[in-house]
mmCIF file of C-alpha atoms and ligand atoms in Angstrom:
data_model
loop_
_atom_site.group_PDB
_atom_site.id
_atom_site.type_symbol
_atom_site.label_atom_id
_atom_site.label_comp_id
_atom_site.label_asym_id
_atom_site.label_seq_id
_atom_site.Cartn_x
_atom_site.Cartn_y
_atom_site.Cartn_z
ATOM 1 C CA UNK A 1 91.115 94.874 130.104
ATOM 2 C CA UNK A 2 92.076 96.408 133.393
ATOM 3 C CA UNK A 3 89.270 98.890 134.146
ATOM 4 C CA UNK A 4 88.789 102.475 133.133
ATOM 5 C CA UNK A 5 91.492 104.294 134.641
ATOM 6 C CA UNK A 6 93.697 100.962 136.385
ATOM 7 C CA UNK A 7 96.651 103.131 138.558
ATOM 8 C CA UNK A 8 99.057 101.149 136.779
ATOM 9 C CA UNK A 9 98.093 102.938 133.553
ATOM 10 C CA UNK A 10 97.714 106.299 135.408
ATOM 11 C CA UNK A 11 101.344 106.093 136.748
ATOM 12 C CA UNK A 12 102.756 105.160 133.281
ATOM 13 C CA UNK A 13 100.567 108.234 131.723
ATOM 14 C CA UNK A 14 101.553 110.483 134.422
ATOM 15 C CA UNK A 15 105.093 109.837 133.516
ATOM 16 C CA UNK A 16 105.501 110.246 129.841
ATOM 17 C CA UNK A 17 103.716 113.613 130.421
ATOM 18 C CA UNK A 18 106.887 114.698 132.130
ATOM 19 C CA UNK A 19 109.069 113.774 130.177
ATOM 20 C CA UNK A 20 107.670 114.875 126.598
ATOM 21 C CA UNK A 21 104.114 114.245 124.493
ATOM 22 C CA UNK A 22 105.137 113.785 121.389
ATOM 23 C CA UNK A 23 108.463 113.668 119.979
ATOM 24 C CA UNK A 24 107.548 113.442 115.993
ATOM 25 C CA UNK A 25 110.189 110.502 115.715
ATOM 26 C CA UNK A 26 110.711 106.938 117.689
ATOM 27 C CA UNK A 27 111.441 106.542 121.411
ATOM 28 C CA UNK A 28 113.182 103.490 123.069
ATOM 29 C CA UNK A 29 109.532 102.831 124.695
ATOM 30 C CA UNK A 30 108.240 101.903 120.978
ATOM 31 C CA UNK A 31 110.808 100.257 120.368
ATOM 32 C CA UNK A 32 110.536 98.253 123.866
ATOM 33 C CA UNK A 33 106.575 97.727 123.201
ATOM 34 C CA UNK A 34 107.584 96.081 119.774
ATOM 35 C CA UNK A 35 109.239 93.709 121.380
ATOM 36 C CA UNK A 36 106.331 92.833 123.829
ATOM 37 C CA UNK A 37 104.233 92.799 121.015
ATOM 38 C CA UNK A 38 106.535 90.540 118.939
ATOM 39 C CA UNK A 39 106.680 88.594 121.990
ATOM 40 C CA UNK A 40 102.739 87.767 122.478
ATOM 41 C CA UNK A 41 102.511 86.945 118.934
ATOM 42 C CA UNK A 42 105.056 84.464 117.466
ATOM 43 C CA UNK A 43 103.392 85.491 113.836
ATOM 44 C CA UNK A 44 104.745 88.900 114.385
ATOM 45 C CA UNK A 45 108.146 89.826 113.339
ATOM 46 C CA UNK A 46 107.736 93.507 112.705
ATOM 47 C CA UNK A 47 105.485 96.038 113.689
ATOM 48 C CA UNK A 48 104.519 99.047 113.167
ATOM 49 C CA UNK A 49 102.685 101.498 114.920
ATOM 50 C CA UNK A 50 99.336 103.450 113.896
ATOM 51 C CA UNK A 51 96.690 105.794 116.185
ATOM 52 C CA UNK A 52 93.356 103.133 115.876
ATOM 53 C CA UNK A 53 92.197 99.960 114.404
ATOM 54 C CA UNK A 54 91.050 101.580 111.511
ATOM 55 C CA UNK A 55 94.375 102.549 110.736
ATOM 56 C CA UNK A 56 96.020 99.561 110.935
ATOM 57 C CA UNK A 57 93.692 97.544 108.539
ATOM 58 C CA UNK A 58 94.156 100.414 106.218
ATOM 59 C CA UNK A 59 97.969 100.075 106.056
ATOM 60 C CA UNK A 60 98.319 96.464 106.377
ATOM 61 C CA UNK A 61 95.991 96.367 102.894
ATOM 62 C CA UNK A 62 98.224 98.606 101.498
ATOM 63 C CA UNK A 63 101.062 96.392 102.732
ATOM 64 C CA UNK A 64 99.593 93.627 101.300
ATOM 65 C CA UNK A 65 98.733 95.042 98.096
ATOM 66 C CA UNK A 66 102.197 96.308 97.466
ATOM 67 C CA UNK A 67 103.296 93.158 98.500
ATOM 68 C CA UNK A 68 101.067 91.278 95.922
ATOM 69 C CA UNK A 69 100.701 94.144 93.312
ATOM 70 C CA UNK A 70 97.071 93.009 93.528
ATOM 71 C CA UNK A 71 93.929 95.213 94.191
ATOM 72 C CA UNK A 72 91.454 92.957 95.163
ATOM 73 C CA UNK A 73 91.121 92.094 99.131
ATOM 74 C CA UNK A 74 88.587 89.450 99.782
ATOM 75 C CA UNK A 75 86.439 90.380 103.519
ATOM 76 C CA UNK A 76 83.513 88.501 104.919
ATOM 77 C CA UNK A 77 79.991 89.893 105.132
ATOM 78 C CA UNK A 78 78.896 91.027 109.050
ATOM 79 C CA UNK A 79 83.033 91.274 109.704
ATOM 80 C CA UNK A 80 83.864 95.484 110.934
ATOM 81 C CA UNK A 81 86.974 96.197 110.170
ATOM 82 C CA UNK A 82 86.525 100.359 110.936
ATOM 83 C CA UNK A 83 85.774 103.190 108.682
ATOM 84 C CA UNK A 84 88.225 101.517 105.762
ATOM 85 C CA UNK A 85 86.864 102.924 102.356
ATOM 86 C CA UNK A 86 86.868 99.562 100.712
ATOM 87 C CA UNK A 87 85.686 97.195 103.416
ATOM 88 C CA UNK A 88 82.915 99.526 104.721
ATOM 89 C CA UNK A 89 81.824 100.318 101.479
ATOM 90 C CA UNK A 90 79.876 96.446 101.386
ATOM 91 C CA UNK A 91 77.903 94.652 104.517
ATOM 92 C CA UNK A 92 75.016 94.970 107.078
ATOM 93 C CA UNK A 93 75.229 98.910 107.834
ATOM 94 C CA UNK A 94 75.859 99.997 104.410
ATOM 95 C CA UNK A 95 72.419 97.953 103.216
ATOM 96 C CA UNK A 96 70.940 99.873 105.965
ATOM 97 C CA UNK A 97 72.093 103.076 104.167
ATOM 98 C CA UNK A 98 70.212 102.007 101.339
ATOM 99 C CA UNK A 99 72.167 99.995 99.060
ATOM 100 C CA UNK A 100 75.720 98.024 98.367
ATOM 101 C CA UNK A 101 77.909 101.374 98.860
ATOM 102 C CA UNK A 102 78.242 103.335 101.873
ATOM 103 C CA UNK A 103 77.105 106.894 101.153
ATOM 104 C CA UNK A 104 80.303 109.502 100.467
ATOM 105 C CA UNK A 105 82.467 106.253 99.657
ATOM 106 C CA UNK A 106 84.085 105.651 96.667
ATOM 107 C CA UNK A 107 83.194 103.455 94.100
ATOM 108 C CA UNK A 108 86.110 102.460 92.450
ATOM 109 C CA UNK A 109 87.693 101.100 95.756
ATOM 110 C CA UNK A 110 84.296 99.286 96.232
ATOM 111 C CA UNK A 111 84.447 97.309 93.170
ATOM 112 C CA UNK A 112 87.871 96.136 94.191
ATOM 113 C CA UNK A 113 86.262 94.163 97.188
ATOM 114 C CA UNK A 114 85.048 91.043 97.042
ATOM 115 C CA UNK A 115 82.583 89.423 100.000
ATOM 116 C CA UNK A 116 82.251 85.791 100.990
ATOM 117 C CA UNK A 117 79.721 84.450 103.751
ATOM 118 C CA UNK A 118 81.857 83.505 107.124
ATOM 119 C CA UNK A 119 81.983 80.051 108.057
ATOM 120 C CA UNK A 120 81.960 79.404 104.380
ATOM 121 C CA UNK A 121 85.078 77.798 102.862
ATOM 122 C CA UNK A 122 83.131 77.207 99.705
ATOM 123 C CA UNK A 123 82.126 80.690 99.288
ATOM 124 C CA UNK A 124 85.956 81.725 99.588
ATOM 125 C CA UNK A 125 87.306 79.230 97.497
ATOM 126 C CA UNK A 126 84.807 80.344 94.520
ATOM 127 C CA UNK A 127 85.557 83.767 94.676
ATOM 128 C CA UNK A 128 89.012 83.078 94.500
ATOM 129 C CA UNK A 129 89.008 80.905 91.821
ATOM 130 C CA UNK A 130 86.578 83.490 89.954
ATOM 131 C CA UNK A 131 89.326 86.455 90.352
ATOM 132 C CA UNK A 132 92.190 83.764 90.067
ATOM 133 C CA UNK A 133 95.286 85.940 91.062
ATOM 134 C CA UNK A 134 93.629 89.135 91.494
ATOM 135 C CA UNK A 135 93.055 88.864 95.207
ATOM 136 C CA UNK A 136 96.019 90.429 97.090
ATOM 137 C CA UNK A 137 94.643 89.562 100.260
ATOM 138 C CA UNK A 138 91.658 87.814 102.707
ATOM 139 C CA UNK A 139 90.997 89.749 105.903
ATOM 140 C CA UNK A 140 89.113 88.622 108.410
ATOM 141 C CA UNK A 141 88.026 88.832 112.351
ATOM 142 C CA UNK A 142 89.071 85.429 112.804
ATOM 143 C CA UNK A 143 86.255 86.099 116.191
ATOM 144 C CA UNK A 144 83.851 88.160 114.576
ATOM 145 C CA UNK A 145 81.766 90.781 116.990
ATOM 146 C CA UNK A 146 79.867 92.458 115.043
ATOM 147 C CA UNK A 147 77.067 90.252 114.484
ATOM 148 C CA UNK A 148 77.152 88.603 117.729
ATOM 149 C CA UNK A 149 79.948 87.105 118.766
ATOM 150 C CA UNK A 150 80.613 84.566 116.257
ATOM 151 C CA UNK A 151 82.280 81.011 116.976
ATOM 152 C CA UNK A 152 84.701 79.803 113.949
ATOM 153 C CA UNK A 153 83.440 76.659 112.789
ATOM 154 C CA UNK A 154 86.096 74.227 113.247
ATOM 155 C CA UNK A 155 88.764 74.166 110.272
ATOM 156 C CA UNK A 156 87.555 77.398 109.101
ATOM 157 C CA UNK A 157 90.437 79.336 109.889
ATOM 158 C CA UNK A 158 93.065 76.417 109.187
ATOM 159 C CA UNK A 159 91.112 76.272 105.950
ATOM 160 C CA UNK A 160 91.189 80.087 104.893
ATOM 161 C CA UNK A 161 95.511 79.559 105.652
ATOM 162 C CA UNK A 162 95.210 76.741 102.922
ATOM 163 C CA UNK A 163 93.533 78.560 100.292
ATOM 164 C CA UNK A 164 95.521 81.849 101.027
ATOM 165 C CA UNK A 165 98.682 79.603 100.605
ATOM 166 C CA UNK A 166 97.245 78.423 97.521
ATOM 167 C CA UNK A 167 96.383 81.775 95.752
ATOM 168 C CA UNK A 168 99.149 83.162 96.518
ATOM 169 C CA UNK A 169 97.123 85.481 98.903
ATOM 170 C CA UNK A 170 98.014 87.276 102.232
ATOM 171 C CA UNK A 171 95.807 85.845 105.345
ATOM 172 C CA UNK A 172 95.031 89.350 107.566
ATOM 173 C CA UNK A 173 93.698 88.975 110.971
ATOM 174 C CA UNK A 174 91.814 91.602 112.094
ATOM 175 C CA UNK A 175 92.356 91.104 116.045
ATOM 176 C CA UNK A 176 91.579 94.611 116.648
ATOM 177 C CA UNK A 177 88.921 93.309 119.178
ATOM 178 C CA UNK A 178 90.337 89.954 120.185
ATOM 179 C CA UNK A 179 94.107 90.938 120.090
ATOM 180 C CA UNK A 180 95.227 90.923 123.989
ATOM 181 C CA UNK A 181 91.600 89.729 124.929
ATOM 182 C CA UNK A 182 90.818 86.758 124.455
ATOM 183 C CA UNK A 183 94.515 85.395 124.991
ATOM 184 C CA UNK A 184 98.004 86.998 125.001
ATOM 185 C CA UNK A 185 98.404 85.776 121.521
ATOM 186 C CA UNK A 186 95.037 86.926 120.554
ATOM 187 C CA UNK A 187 92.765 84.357 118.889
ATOM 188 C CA UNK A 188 95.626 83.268 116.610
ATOM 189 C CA UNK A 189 96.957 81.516 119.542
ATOM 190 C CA UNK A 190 93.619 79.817 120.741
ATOM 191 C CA UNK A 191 93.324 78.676 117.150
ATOM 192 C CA UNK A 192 96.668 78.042 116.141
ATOM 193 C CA UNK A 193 96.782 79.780 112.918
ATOM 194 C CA UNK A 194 99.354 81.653 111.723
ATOM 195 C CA UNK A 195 98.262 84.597 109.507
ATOM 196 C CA UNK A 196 100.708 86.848 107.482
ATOM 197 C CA UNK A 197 99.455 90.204 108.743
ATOM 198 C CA UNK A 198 97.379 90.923 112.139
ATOM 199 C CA UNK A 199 95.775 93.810 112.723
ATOM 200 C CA UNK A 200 95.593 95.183 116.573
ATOM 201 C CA UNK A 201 94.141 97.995 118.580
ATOM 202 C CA UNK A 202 91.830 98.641 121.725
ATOM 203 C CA UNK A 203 93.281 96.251 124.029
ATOM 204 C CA UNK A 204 96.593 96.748 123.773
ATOM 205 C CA UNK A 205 97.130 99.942 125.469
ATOM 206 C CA UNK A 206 94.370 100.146 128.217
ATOM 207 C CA UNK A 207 92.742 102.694 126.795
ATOM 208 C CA UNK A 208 94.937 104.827 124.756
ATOM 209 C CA UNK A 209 94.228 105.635 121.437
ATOM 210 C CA UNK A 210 96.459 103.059 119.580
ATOM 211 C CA UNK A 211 96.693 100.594 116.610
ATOM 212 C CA UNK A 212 99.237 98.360 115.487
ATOM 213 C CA UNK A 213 100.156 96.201 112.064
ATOM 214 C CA UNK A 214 102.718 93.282 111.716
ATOM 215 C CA UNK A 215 104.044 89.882 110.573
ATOM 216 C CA UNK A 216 106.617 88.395 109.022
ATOM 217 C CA UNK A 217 109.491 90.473 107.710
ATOM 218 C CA UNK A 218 108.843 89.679 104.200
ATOM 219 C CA UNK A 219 105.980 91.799 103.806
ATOM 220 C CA UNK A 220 106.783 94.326 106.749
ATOM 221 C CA UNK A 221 110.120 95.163 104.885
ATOM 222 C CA UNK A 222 107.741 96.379 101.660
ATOM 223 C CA UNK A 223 107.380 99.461 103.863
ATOM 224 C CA UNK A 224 109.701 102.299 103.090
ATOM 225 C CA UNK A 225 112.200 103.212 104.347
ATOM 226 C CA UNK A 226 113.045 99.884 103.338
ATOM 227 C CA UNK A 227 110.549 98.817 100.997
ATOM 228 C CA UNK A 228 108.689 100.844 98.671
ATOM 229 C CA UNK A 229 105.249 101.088 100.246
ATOM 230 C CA UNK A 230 104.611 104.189 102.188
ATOM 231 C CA UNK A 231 102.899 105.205 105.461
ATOM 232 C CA UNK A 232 103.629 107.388 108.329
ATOM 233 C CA UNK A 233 101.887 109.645 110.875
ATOM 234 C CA UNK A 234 102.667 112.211 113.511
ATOM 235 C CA UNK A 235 101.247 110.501 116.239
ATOM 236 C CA UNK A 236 102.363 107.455 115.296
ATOM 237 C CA UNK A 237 104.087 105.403 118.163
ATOM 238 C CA UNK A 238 103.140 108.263 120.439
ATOM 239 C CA UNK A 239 104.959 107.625 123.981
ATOM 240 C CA UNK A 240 101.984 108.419 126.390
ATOM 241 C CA UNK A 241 100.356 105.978 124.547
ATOM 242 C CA UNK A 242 103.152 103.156 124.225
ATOM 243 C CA UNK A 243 104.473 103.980 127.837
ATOM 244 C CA UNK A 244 100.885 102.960 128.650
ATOM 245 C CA UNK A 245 100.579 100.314 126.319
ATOM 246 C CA UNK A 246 103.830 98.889 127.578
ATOM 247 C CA UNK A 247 102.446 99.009 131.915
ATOM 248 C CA UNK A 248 99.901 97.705 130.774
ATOM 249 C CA UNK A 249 101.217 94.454 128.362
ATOM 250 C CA UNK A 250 103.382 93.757 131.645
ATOM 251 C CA UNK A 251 100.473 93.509 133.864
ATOM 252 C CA UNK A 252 98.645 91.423 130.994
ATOM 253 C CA UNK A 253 101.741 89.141 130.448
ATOM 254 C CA UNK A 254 102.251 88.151 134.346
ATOM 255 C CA UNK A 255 101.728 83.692 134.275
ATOM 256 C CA UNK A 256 98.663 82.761 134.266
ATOM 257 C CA UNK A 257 97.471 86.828 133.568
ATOM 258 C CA UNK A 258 94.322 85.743 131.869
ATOM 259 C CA UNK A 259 92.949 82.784 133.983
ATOM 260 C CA UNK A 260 90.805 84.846 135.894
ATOM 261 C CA UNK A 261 89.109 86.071 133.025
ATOM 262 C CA UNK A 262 88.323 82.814 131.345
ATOM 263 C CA UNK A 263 86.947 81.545 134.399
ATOM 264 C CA UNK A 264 84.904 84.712 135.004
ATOM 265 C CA UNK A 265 83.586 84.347 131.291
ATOM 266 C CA UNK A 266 82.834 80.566 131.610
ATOM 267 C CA UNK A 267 81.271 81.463 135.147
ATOM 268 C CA UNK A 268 78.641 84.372 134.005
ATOM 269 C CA UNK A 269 77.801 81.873 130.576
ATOM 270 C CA UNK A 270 77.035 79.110 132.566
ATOM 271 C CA UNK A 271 74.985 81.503 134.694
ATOM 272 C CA UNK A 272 73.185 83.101 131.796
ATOM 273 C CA UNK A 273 72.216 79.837 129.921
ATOM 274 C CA UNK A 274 69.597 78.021 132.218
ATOM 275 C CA UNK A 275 67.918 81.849 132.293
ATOM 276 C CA UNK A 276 65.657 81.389 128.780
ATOM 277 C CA UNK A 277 65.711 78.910 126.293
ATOM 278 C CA UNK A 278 66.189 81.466 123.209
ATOM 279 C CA UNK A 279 69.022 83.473 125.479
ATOM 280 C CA UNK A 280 72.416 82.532 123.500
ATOM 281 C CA UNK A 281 75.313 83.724 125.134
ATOM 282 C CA UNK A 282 78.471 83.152 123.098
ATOM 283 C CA UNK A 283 81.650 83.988 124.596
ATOM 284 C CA UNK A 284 85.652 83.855 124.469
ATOM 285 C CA UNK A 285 87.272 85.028 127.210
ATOM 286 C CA UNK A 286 86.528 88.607 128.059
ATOM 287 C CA UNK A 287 83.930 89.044 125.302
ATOM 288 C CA UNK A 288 80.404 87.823 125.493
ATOM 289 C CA UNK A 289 77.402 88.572 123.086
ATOM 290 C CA UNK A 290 73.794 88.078 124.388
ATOM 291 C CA UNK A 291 71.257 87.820 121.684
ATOM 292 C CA UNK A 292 67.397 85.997 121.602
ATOM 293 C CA UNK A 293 67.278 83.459 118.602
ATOM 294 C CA UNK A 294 66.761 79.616 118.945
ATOM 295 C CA UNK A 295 70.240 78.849 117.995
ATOM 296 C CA UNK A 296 74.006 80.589 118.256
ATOM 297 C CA UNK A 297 74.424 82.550 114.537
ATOM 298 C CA UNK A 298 76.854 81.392 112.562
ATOM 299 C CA UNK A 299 77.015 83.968 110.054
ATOM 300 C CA UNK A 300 75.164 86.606 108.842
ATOM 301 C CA UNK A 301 73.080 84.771 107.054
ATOM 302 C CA UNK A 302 71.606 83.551 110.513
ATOM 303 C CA UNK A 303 70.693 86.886 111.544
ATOM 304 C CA UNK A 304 67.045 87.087 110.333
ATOM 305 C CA UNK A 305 66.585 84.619 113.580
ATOM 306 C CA UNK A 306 67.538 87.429 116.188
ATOM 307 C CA UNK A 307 65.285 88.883 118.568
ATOM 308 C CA UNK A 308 66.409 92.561 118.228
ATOM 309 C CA UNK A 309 63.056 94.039 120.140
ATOM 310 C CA UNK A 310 63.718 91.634 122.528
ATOM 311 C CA UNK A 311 66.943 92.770 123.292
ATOM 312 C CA UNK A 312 66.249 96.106 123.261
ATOM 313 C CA UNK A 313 63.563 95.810 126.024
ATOM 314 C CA UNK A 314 66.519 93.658 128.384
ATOM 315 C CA UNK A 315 68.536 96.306 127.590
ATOM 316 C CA UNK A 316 66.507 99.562 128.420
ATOM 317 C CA UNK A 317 65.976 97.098 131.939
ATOM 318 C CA UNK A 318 69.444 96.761 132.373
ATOM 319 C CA UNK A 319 70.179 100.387 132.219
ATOM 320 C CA UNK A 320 68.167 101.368 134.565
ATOM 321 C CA UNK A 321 70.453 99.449 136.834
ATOM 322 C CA UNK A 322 73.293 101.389 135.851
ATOM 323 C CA UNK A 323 74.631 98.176 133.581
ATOM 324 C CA UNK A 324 75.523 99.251 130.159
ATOM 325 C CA UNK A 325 75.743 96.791 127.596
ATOM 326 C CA UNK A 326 76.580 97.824 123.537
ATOM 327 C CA UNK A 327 73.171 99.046 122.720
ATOM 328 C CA UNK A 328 73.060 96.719 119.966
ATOM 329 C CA UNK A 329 73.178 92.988 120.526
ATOM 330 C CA UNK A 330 74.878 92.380 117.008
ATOM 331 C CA UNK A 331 78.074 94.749 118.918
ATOM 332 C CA UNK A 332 80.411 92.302 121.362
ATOM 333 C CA UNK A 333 80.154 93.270 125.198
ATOM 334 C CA UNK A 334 83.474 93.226 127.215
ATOM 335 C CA UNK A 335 84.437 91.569 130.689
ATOM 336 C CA UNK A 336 87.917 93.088 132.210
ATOM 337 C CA UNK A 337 89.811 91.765 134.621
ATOM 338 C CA UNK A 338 88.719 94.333 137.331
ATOM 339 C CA UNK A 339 85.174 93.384 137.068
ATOM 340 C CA UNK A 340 85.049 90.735 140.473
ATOM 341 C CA UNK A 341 82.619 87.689 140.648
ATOM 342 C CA UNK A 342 79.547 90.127 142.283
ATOM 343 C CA UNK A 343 79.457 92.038 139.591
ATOM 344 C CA UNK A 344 79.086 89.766 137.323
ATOM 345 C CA UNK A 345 76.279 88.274 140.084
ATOM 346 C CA UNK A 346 74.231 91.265 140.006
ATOM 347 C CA UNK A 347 74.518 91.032 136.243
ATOM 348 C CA UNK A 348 72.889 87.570 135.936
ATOM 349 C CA UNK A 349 70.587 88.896 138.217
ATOM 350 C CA UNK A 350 69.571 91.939 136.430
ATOM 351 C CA UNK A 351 69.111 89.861 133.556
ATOM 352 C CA UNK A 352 66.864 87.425 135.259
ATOM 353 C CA UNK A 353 64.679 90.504 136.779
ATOM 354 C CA UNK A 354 64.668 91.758 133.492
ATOM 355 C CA UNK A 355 63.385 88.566 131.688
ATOM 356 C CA UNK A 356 60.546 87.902 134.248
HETATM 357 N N1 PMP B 1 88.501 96.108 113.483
HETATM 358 C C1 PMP B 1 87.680 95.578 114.383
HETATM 359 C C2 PMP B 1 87.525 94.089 114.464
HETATM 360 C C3 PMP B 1 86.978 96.397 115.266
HETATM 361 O O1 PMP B 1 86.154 95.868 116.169
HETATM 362 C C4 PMP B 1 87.153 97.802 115.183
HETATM 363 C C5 PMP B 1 86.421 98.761 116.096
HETATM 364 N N2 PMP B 1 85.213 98.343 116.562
HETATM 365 C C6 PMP B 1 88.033 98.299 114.223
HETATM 366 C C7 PMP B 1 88.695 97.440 113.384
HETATM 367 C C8 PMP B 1 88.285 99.786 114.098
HETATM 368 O O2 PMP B 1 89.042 100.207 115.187
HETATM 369 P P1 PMP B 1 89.050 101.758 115.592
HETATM 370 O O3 PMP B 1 87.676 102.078 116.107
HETATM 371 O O4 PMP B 1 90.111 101.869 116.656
HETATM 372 O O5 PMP B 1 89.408 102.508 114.352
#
């Protein structure tokens, strides 16, 4: 969000090196960055800390099966939730390996997952009903990026907190991507749904490695020492990274912190649109995909429609101007608050070189 190496970030780095890199047990800076955290996200209660995104969906399931004492977690086909043996084991790059299981994973923990379509209440509610009580709990990018950036269809989300409330299941968030992007409060605040987990990473430390679980008490107090469920990790809460992650929450949390960016995103969409009929570019603030199909995808289902030679063409073009987008158009690209408007001019012109 601020850049590659923002002096604000480089001052709070350069600091905790001083003083200590890693302590093997809390600080008062963790402690102080739960409480920003906490802050941003009135869903969040506790928290705990973890080293990447990966991490965090990984303990939050085991949060939420402990929680439930049910195995089954429900995720959405064309939804990346990291390396997670279960949820990687199913979706797009796994049928690229060559079949329904991701090579070297297992299959037991595969067989506990169950897959709806996004968008797709229906598809939820049946799978549900067919493992009635088994499911311990739905995750989901309420924003998907990973195949495109994918618009929520409106009640979706609302809808998946209905029939979580219903089965008795926990409602995860994966906001590893949109967490501190796309708002403060992630997209659970530009949505307005509460889930009982969230999953966070990337954004909120500028850089450092870093990933973070909460919600409400009543599952976060499963975790020992209080609870029964276990996890823990050296690195864990690490205070280069939090004393980072804290400079740089501050910066993020000054009023009106993200209005430049949703301007700048609204600006370079507007711009992009006119440029080819079959150009979608769907954004939220401070993440944009750019795909060729006739219309926006709103699953995975959609994909079949998308352009991918196209894109890779516009993108080898774009290189060669020193712009690097994710080489795949399915992946989201980012917008920080350090780019300025001519950047993002030279962009939309790049593009429009590289369509003629
Ligand atoms: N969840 C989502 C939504 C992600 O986008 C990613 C990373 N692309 C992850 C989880 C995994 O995060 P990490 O790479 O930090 O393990």
């Amino acid at each position: 969000m601020l850049g590659h190496s923002h002096p604000i970030l480089r001052e709070a780095a350069s600091q905790a090196l001083q003083e200590g890199m890693v302590f093997g047990a809390s600080t008062p800076w963790e402690l102080e960055f739960a409480e920003a955290i906490c802050d941003a996200y009135p869903s969040i209660q506790q928290v705990r800390l973890v080293n990447s995104g990966a991490e965090a969906v990984a303990s939050a399931l085991r949060v939420a099966r402990g929680a439930t004492r049910r195995a089954r977690i429900l995720k959405f086909e064309g939804c990346y939730h990291g390396h997670v043996e279960c949820l990687d084991a199913v979706g797009l790059e796994a049928e690229a390996n060559g079949g329904a299981l991701a090579l070297g994973a297992s299959p037991g923990s595969a067989g506990e997952t169950l897959v709806a379509d996004f968008n797709s209440l229906e598809s939820v509610e049946k799978l549900l009903r067919q493992h009635f009580r088994e499911v311990a709990a739905v995750i989901v990018e309420p924003i998907p990026g990973s195949m495109g950036v994918v618009r929520p269809a409106t009640g979706f989300l609302t809808g998946l907190r209905e029939l979580c409330d219903e089965h008795g299941s926990l409602l995860i968030f994966d906001e590893v991507l949109s967490g501190s992007r796309v708002a403060r409060g992630g997209a659970q605040q530009l949505f307005q749904v509460r889930p009982d987990l969230t999953c966070l990473g990337k954004a909120l430390a500028g850089g450092m490695p870093i990933g973070a679980y909460g919600g409400q008490s009543r599952w976060m107090s499963q975790l020992a020492p209080v609870g029964k469920v276990y996890q823990a990790g050296t690195f864990c809460g690490n205070p280069v990274t939090v004393r980072c992650a804290i400079a740089n929450l501050k910066l993020l949390s000054e009023p009106d912190g993200y209005l430049p960016l949703a301007s700048q995103t609204e600006w370079l969409t507007q711009a992009l649109k006119p440029l080819d009929p079959h150009l979608q570019c769907v954004a939220y603030p401070g993440m944009f995909s750019l795909y060729f199909a006739p219309r926006e995808i709103s699953s995975h289902l959609d994909l079949e429609a998308v352009d991918l030679a196209r894109f890779a063409t516009l993108y080898h073009h774009l290189l060669k101007r020193g712009i690097y987008l994710p080489p795949s158009c399915l992946d989201a690209a980012g917008i920080s608050l350090v780019h300025t408007r001519s950047d993002l001019e030279s962009f939309v012109e790049a593009v429009r070189e590289g369509l003629s």
